[in-house]
């Protein structure tokens, strides 16, 4: 009777926690921190009970009440480790519920301060710098000199416009006007595509880098032939 009871409990734990892990992974509505932690907690729960119940079921079947010292040590190690992980996850989940339910003024203030320090100030400095650059370029007498100067600065200007432009569109627009799919697309653009384009833009539009790459290719060819 005890074997049947504990087996039913074990299967129920496996089924329920596996279901939680599955739905939190495939349902977009559950892609928030609390359910991420809940999914990990379910995984730890499965591992935690698996460290004890299967051995218990085997002992109930064989009617043996003893366990080898090494097996006991391994089982105890997993129980302590997984139990500690569960305690940490429960603590993190409690703290997450306090971000979600408490006063978020300090958090919002920190976000705004960071945005000003790392986004607005550099952006304003870029605008001022390129304003002075353009003024100096326009003062050049020859058209060739102006063209060369613009070509030299254009690579960095293109990268700055792409990065700040997409980031601004993503975060500066009101929440009511935000499109989730467009937000994901823009986020993908400035987190992945721009870092991918940076080396290409700087390489193709910089003669010094092209010359250096040519020298490197020549050296590699010499080393390969030798």
PDB file of C-alpha atoms in Angstrom:
ATOM      1  CA  UNK A   1       0.000   0.000   0.000  1.00  0.00           C
ATOM      2  CA  UNK A   2       2.841   2.387   0.847  1.00  0.00           C
ATOM      3  CA  UNK A   3       4.521   1.602  -2.474  1.00  0.00           C
ATOM      4  CA  UNK A   4       1.348   2.528  -4.369  1.00  0.00           C
ATOM      5  CA  UNK A   5       0.846   5.739  -2.400  1.00  0.00           C
ATOM      6  CA  UNK A   6       4.427   6.970  -2.863  1.00  0.00           C
ATOM      7  CA  UNK A   7       4.494   5.917  -6.524  1.00  0.00           C
ATOM      8  CA  UNK A   8       1.301   7.886  -7.178  1.00  0.00           C
ATOM      9  CA  UNK A   9       2.736  10.908  -5.370  1.00  0.00           C
ATOM     10  CA  UNK A  10       5.987  10.684  -7.345  1.00  0.00           C
ATOM     11  CA  UNK A  11       4.215  10.430 -10.706  1.00  0.00           C
ATOM     12  CA  UNK A  12       1.956  13.345  -9.778  1.00  0.00           C
ATOM     13  CA  UNK A  13       4.982  15.488  -8.891  1.00  0.00           C
ATOM     14  CA  UNK A  14       6.679  14.591 -12.174  1.00  0.00           C
ATOM     15  CA  UNK A  15       3.576  15.251 -14.264  1.00  0.00           C
ATOM     16  CA  UNK A  16       2.585  18.545 -12.614  1.00  0.00           C
ATOM     17  CA  UNK A  17       6.068  20.053 -12.571  1.00  0.00           C
ATOM     18  CA  UNK A  18       6.788  18.918 -16.135  1.00  0.00           C
ATOM     19  CA  UNK A  19       3.546  20.569 -17.239  1.00  0.00           C
ATOM     20  CA  UNK A  20       4.557  23.820 -15.538  1.00  0.00           C
ATOM     21  CA  UNK A  21       7.971  23.726 -17.247  1.00  0.00           C
ATOM     22  CA  UNK A  22       6.353  23.076 -20.631  1.00  0.00           C
ATOM     23  CA  UNK A  23       3.710  25.803 -20.526  1.00  0.00           C
ATOM     24  CA  UNK A  24       6.134  28.435 -19.201  1.00  0.00           C
ATOM     25  CA  UNK A  25       8.402  27.747 -22.149  1.00  0.00           C
ATOM     26  CA  UNK A  26       5.832  27.725 -24.955  1.00  0.00           C
ATOM     27  CA  UNK A  27       3.276  30.341 -23.803  1.00  0.00           C
ATOM     28  CA  UNK A  28       4.406  33.933 -24.610  1.00  0.00           C
ATOM     29  CA  UNK A  29       2.145  35.315 -21.876  1.00  0.00           C
ATOM     30  CA  UNK A  30       4.252  33.505 -19.271  1.00  0.00           C
ATOM     31  CA  UNK A  31       7.581  34.931 -20.449  1.00  0.00           C
ATOM     32  CA  UNK A  32       8.055  37.069 -17.355  1.00  0.00           C
ATOM     33  CA  UNK A  33      10.540  36.680 -14.467  1.00  0.00           C
ATOM     34  CA  UNK A  34       8.209  35.038 -11.936  1.00  0.00           C
ATOM     35  CA  UNK A  35       7.343  32.186 -14.304  1.00  0.00           C
ATOM     36  CA  UNK A  36      10.980  31.814 -15.334  1.00  0.00           C
ATOM     37  CA  UNK A  37      11.827  31.205 -11.677  1.00  0.00           C
ATOM     38  CA  UNK A  38       8.780  28.959 -11.304  1.00  0.00           C
ATOM     39  CA  UNK A  39       9.976  26.813 -14.214  1.00  0.00           C
ATOM     40  CA  UNK A  40      13.387  26.440 -12.624  1.00  0.00           C
ATOM     41  CA  UNK A  41      11.791  25.664  -9.278  1.00  0.00           C
ATOM     42  CA  UNK A  42       9.751  22.884 -10.925  1.00  0.00           C
ATOM     43  CA  UNK A  43      12.934  21.431 -12.409  1.00  0.00           C
ATOM     44  CA  UNK A  44      14.647  21.494  -9.012  1.00  0.00           C
ATOM     45  CA  UNK A  45      11.582  19.873  -7.422  1.00  0.00           C
ATOM     46  CA  UNK A  46      11.734  17.010  -9.936  1.00  0.00           C
ATOM     47  CA  UNK A  47      15.422  16.468  -9.237  1.00  0.00           C
ATOM     48  CA  UNK A  48      14.875  16.791  -5.472  1.00  0.00           C
ATOM     49  CA  UNK A  49      12.238  14.071  -5.223  1.00  0.00           C
ATOM     50  CA  UNK A  50      14.107  11.873  -7.719  1.00  0.00           C
ATOM     51  CA  UNK A  51      17.038  11.838  -5.310  1.00  0.00           C
ATOM     52  CA  UNK A  52      14.916  10.111  -2.640  1.00  0.00           C
ATOM     53  CA  UNK A  53      11.653   8.551  -3.809  1.00  0.00           C
ATOM     54  CA  UNK A  54      12.997   5.994  -6.361  1.00  0.00           C
ATOM     55  CA  UNK A  55      15.298   4.555  -3.680  1.00  0.00           C
ATOM     56  CA  UNK A  56      12.392   4.510  -1.244  1.00  0.00           C
ATOM     57  CA  UNK A  57      10.214   2.666  -3.768  1.00  0.00           C
ATOM     58  CA  UNK A  58      12.958   0.125  -4.372  1.00  0.00           C
ATOM     59  CA  UNK A  59      13.332  -0.486  -0.631  1.00  0.00           C
ATOM     60  CA  UNK A  60       9.571  -0.920  -0.279  1.00  0.00           C
ATOM     61  CA  UNK A  61       9.628  -3.516  -3.055  1.00  0.00           C
ATOM     62  CA  UNK A  62      12.631  -5.455  -1.758  1.00  0.00           C
ATOM     63  CA  UNK A  63      11.731  -4.992   1.919  1.00  0.00           C
ATOM     64  CA  UNK A  64      15.321  -3.971   2.670  1.00  0.00           C
ATOM     65  CA  UNK A  65      15.857  -1.289   5.262  1.00  0.00           C
ATOM     66  CA  UNK A  66      19.561  -0.692   4.685  1.00  0.00           C
ATOM     67  CA  UNK A  67      21.541   1.423   2.220  1.00  0.00           C
ATOM     68  CA  UNK A  68      25.291   1.279   1.379  1.00  0.00           C
ATOM     69  CA  UNK A  69      27.401   4.036   2.886  1.00  0.00           C
ATOM     70  CA  UNK A  70      28.484   5.410  -0.514  1.00  0.00           C
ATOM     71  CA  UNK A  71      24.888   5.468  -1.826  1.00  0.00           C
ATOM     72  CA  UNK A  72      23.753   7.214   1.339  1.00  0.00           C
ATOM     73  CA  UNK A  73      26.501   9.834   0.984  1.00  0.00           C
ATOM     74  CA  UNK A  74      25.622  10.503  -2.677  1.00  0.00           C
ATOM     75  CA  UNK A  75      21.918  10.739  -1.889  1.00  0.00           C
ATOM     76  CA  UNK A  76      22.547  13.114   1.010  1.00  0.00           C
ATOM     77  CA  UNK A  77      24.800  15.270  -1.182  1.00  0.00           C
ATOM     78  CA  UNK A  78      22.067  15.674  -3.813  1.00  0.00           C
ATOM     79  CA  UNK A  79      19.383  16.303  -1.188  1.00  0.00           C
ATOM     80  CA  UNK A  80      21.412  19.076   0.470  1.00  0.00           C
ATOM     81  CA  UNK A  81      22.472  20.628  -2.849  1.00  0.00           C
ATOM     82  CA  UNK A  82      19.012  20.592  -4.413  1.00  0.00           C
ATOM     83  CA  UNK A  83      17.359  21.664  -1.162  1.00  0.00           C
ATOM     84  CA  UNK A  84      19.712  24.629  -0.993  1.00  0.00           C
ATOM     85  CA  UNK A  85      18.905  25.535  -4.597  1.00  0.00           C
ATOM     86  CA  UNK A  86      15.203  25.438  -3.801  1.00  0.00           C
ATOM     87  CA  UNK A  87      15.733  27.768  -0.831  1.00  0.00           C
ATOM     88  CA  UNK A  88      17.593  30.240  -3.043  1.00  0.00           C
ATOM     89  CA  UNK A  89      14.929  30.115  -5.753  1.00  0.00           C
ATOM     90  CA  UNK A  90      12.153  30.692  -3.238  1.00  0.00           C
ATOM     91  CA  UNK A  91      14.066  33.693  -1.898  1.00  0.00           C
ATOM     92  CA  UNK A  92      14.566  35.149  -5.378  1.00  0.00           C
ATOM     93  CA  UNK A  93      10.890  34.616  -6.200  1.00  0.00           C
ATOM     94  CA  UNK A  94       9.887  36.418  -3.013  1.00  0.00           C
ATOM     95  CA  UNK A  95      12.145  39.342  -3.881  1.00  0.00           C
ATOM     96  CA  UNK A  96      10.756  39.414  -7.426  1.00  0.00           C
ATOM     97  CA  UNK A  97       7.225  39.649  -6.056  1.00  0.00           C
ATOM     98  CA  UNK A  98       8.415  42.581  -3.847  1.00  0.00           C
ATOM     99  CA  UNK A  99       9.712  44.448  -7.200  1.00  0.00           C
ATOM    100  CA  UNK A 100       6.440  43.758  -8.774  1.00  0.00           C
ATOM    101  CA  UNK A 101       4.213  44.717  -5.769  1.00  0.00           C
ATOM    102  CA  UNK A 102       6.212  47.292  -3.830  1.00  0.00           C
ATOM    103  CA  UNK A 103       7.087  50.924  -4.436  1.00  0.00           C
ATOM    104  CA  UNK A 104       9.082  51.071  -7.665  1.00  0.00           C
ATOM    105  CA  UNK A 105      10.012  54.767  -7.404  1.00  0.00           C
ATOM    106  CA  UNK A 106      13.664  54.047  -6.545  1.00  0.00           C
ATOM    107  CA  UNK A 107      13.962  51.510  -9.354  1.00  0.00           C
ATOM    108  CA  UNK A 108      12.432  53.889 -11.893  1.00  0.00           C
ATOM    109  CA  UNK A 109      14.685  56.694 -10.680  1.00  0.00           C
ATOM    110  CA  UNK A 110      17.742  54.469 -11.120  1.00  0.00           C
ATOM    111  CA  UNK A 111      16.651  53.622 -14.668  1.00  0.00           C
ATOM    112  CA  UNK A 112      16.185  57.301 -15.553  1.00  0.00           C
ATOM    113  CA  UNK A 113      19.549  58.279 -14.049  1.00  0.00           C
ATOM    114  CA  UNK A 114      21.272  55.496 -15.960  1.00  0.00           C
ATOM    115  CA  UNK A 115      19.480  56.531 -19.159  1.00  0.00           C
ATOM    116  CA  UNK A 116      20.651  60.136 -18.770  1.00  0.00           C
ATOM    117  CA  UNK A 117      24.211  59.158 -17.860  1.00  0.00           C
ATOM    118  CA  UNK A 118      24.755  56.491 -20.498  1.00  0.00           C
ATOM    119  CA  UNK A 119      22.376  57.522 -23.295  1.00  0.00           C
ATOM    120  CA  UNK A 120      21.411  61.200 -23.305  1.00  0.00           C
ATOM    121  CA  UNK A 121      24.769  62.709 -22.317  1.00  0.00           C
ATOM    122  CA  UNK A 122      26.790  60.697 -24.899  1.00  0.00           C
ATOM    123  CA  UNK A 123      24.113  61.392 -27.525  1.00  0.00           C
ATOM    124  CA  UNK A 124      24.269  65.147 -26.897  1.00  0.00           C
ATOM    125  CA  UNK A 125      28.068  65.068 -27.022  1.00  0.00           C
ATOM    126  CA  UNK A 126      27.898  63.236 -30.370  1.00  0.00           C
ATOM    127  CA  UNK A 127      25.517  65.875 -31.749  1.00  0.00           C
ATOM    128  CA  UNK A 128      27.740  68.727 -30.545  1.00  0.00           C
ATOM    129  CA  UNK A 129      30.875  67.061 -31.889  1.00  0.00           C
ATOM    130  CA  UNK A 130      29.419  66.458 -35.334  1.00  0.00           C
ATOM    131  CA  UNK A 131      27.950  69.944 -35.390  1.00  0.00           C
ATOM    132  CA  UNK A 132      31.446  71.365 -34.931  1.00  0.00           C
ATOM    133  CA  UNK A 133      32.857  68.860 -37.446  1.00  0.00           C
ATOM    134  CA  UNK A 134      30.323  69.891 -40.083  1.00  0.00           C
ATOM    135  CA  UNK A 135      31.033  73.578 -39.450  1.00  0.00           C
ATOM    136  CA  UNK A 136      34.766  72.995 -39.894  1.00  0.00           C
ATOM    137  CA  UNK A 137      34.225  70.904 -43.030  1.00  0.00           C
ATOM    138  CA  UNK A 138      32.073  73.614 -44.604  1.00  0.00           C
ATOM    139  CA  UNK A 139      34.908  76.085 -44.053  1.00  0.00           C
ATOM    140  CA  UNK A 140      37.214  74.056 -46.328  1.00  0.00           C
ATOM    141  CA  UNK A 141      37.763  75.752 -49.660  1.00  0.00           C
ATOM    142  CA  UNK A 142      38.145  72.730 -51.936  1.00  0.00           C
ATOM    143  CA  UNK A 143      35.280  70.380 -52.761  1.00  0.00           C
ATOM    144  CA  UNK A 144      37.695  67.451 -52.707  1.00  0.00           C
ATOM    145  CA  UNK A 145      38.741  68.249 -49.157  1.00  0.00           C
ATOM    146  CA  UNK A 146      35.144  68.481 -47.999  1.00  0.00           C
ATOM    147  CA  UNK A 147      34.311  65.184 -49.681  1.00  0.00           C
ATOM    148  CA  UNK A 148      37.300  63.447 -48.069  1.00  0.00           C
ATOM    149  CA  UNK A 149      36.442  64.845 -44.635  1.00  0.00           C
ATOM    150  CA  UNK A 150      32.809  63.754 -44.899  1.00  0.00           C
ATOM    151  CA  UNK A 151      33.927  60.280 -46.026  1.00  0.00           C
ATOM    152  CA  UNK A 152      36.238  59.984 -43.017  1.00  0.00           C
ATOM    153  CA  UNK A 153      33.469  60.787 -40.517  1.00  0.00           C
ATOM    154  CA  UNK A 154      30.587  59.035 -42.242  1.00  0.00           C
ATOM    155  CA  UNK A 155      31.355  55.526 -40.935  1.00  0.00           C
ATOM    156  CA  UNK A 156      31.078  56.507 -37.289  1.00  0.00           C
ATOM    157  CA  UNK A 157      28.082  58.745 -37.994  1.00  0.00           C
ATOM    158  CA  UNK A 158      26.203  55.895 -39.726  1.00  0.00           C
ATOM    159  CA  UNK A 159      26.810  53.543 -36.786  1.00  0.00           C
ATOM    160  CA  UNK A 160      25.778  56.187 -34.229  1.00  0.00           C
ATOM    161  CA  UNK A 161      22.575  57.056 -36.124  1.00  0.00           C
ATOM    162  CA  UNK A 162      21.589  53.395 -36.517  1.00  0.00           C
ATOM    163  CA  UNK A 163      22.227  52.546 -32.860  1.00  0.00           C
ATOM    164  CA  UNK A 164      20.657  55.609 -31.265  1.00  0.00           C
ATOM    165  CA  UNK A 165      17.849  55.760 -33.804  1.00  0.00           C
ATOM    166  CA  UNK A 166      16.568  52.237 -33.234  1.00  0.00           C
ATOM    167  CA  UNK A 167      17.072  52.437 -29.457  1.00  0.00           C
ATOM    168  CA  UNK A 168      15.201  55.743 -29.277  1.00  0.00           C
ATOM    169  CA  UNK A 169      12.292  54.455 -31.342  1.00  0.00           C
ATOM    170  CA  UNK A 170      12.102  51.378 -29.096  1.00  0.00           C
ATOM    171  CA  UNK A 171      12.137  53.079 -25.700  1.00  0.00           C
ATOM    172  CA  UNK A 172      11.058  56.685 -26.225  1.00  0.00           C
ATOM    173  CA  UNK A 173       7.612  56.078 -27.709  1.00  0.00           C
ATOM    174  CA  UNK A 174       4.576  55.854 -25.358  1.00  0.00           C
ATOM    175  CA  UNK A 175       3.570  52.398 -24.146  1.00  0.00           C
ATOM    176  CA  UNK A 176       0.134  52.750 -25.720  1.00  0.00           C
ATOM    177  CA  UNK A 177       1.683  53.097 -29.174  1.00  0.00           C
ATOM    178  CA  UNK A 178       4.171  50.267 -28.816  1.00  0.00           C
ATOM    179  CA  UNK A 179       3.884  47.230 -31.047  1.00  0.00           C
ATOM    180  CA  UNK A 180       5.323  44.103 -29.461  1.00  0.00           C
ATOM    181  CA  UNK A 181       6.456  42.618 -32.773  1.00  0.00           C
ATOM    182  CA  UNK A 182       8.014  45.905 -33.921  1.00  0.00           C
ATOM    183  CA  UNK A 183       9.727  46.297 -30.547  1.00  0.00           C
ATOM    184  CA  UNK A 184      11.250  42.849 -30.869  1.00  0.00           C
ATOM    185  CA  UNK A 185      12.407  43.623 -34.402  1.00  0.00           C
ATOM    186  CA  UNK A 186      14.046  46.908 -33.378  1.00  0.00           C
ATOM    187  CA  UNK A 187      15.651  45.276 -30.348  1.00  0.00           C
ATOM    188  CA  UNK A 188      17.044  42.586 -32.618  1.00  0.00           C
ATOM    189  CA  UNK A 189      18.364  45.313 -34.903  1.00  0.00           C
ATOM    190  CA  UNK A 190      20.396  47.253 -32.341  1.00  0.00           C
ATOM    191  CA  UNK A 191      21.511  44.247 -30.270  1.00  0.00           C
ATOM    192  CA  UNK A 192      22.594  41.914 -33.088  1.00  0.00           C
ATOM    193  CA  UNK A 193      22.508  43.483 -36.541  1.00  0.00           C
ATOM    194  CA  UNK A 194      24.368  46.690 -35.654  1.00  0.00           C
ATOM    195  CA  UNK A 195      27.262  44.815 -33.972  1.00  0.00           C
ATOM    196  CA  UNK A 196      27.345  42.693 -37.121  1.00  0.00           C
ATOM    197  CA  UNK A 197      27.399  45.759 -39.393  1.00  0.00           C
ATOM    198  CA  UNK A 198      29.995  47.696 -37.377  1.00  0.00           C
ATOM    199  CA  UNK A 199      33.080  45.791 -38.623  1.00  0.00           C
ATOM    200  CA  UNK A 200      31.758  45.849 -42.185  1.00  0.00           C
ATOM    201  CA  UNK A 201      31.052  49.595 -42.155  1.00  0.00           C
ATOM    202  CA  UNK A 202      34.357  50.526 -40.561  1.00  0.00           C
ATOM    203  CA  UNK A 203      36.339  48.130 -42.764  1.00  0.00           C
ATOM    204  CA  UNK A 204      34.877  49.003 -46.151  1.00  0.00           C
ATOM    205  CA  UNK A 205      35.027  52.771 -45.583  1.00  0.00           C
ATOM    206  CA  UNK A 206      38.482  52.953 -43.953  1.00  0.00           C
ATOM    207  CA  UNK A 207      41.488  52.826 -46.269  1.00  0.00           C
ATOM    208  CA  UNK A 208      43.969  52.326 -43.415  1.00  0.00           C
ATOM    209  CA  UNK A 209      42.145  49.197 -42.247  1.00  0.00           C
ATOM    210  CA  UNK A 210      41.933  47.878 -45.819  1.00  0.00           C
ATOM    211  CA  UNK A 211      45.709  48.394 -46.229  1.00  0.00           C
ATOM    212  CA  UNK A 212      46.349  46.669 -42.885  1.00  0.00           C
ATOM    213  CA  UNK A 213      44.143  43.744 -43.914  1.00  0.00           C
ATOM    214  CA  UNK A 214      46.076  43.477 -47.173  1.00  0.00           C
ATOM    215  CA  UNK A 215      49.355  43.360 -45.256  1.00  0.00           C
ATOM    216  CA  UNK A 216      47.962  40.717 -42.897  1.00  0.00           C
ATOM    217  CA  UNK A 217      46.784  38.610 -45.832  1.00  0.00           C
ATOM    218  CA  UNK A 218      50.237  38.873 -47.428  1.00  0.00           C
ATOM    219  CA  UNK A 219      51.935  37.787 -44.196  1.00  0.00           C
ATOM    220  CA  UNK A 220      49.559  34.857 -43.777  1.00  0.00           C
ATOM    221  CA  UNK A 221      50.226  33.798 -47.361  1.00  0.00           C
ATOM    222  CA  UNK A 222      53.996  33.933 -46.742  1.00  0.00           C
ATOM    223  CA  UNK A 223      53.707  31.915 -43.537  1.00  0.00           C
ATOM    224  CA  UNK A 224      51.446  29.409 -45.253  1.00  0.00           C
ATOM    225  CA  UNK A 225      53.863  28.912 -48.134  1.00  0.00           C
ATOM    226  CA  UNK A 226      56.817  28.560 -45.787  1.00  0.00           C
TER     227      UNK A 226
END
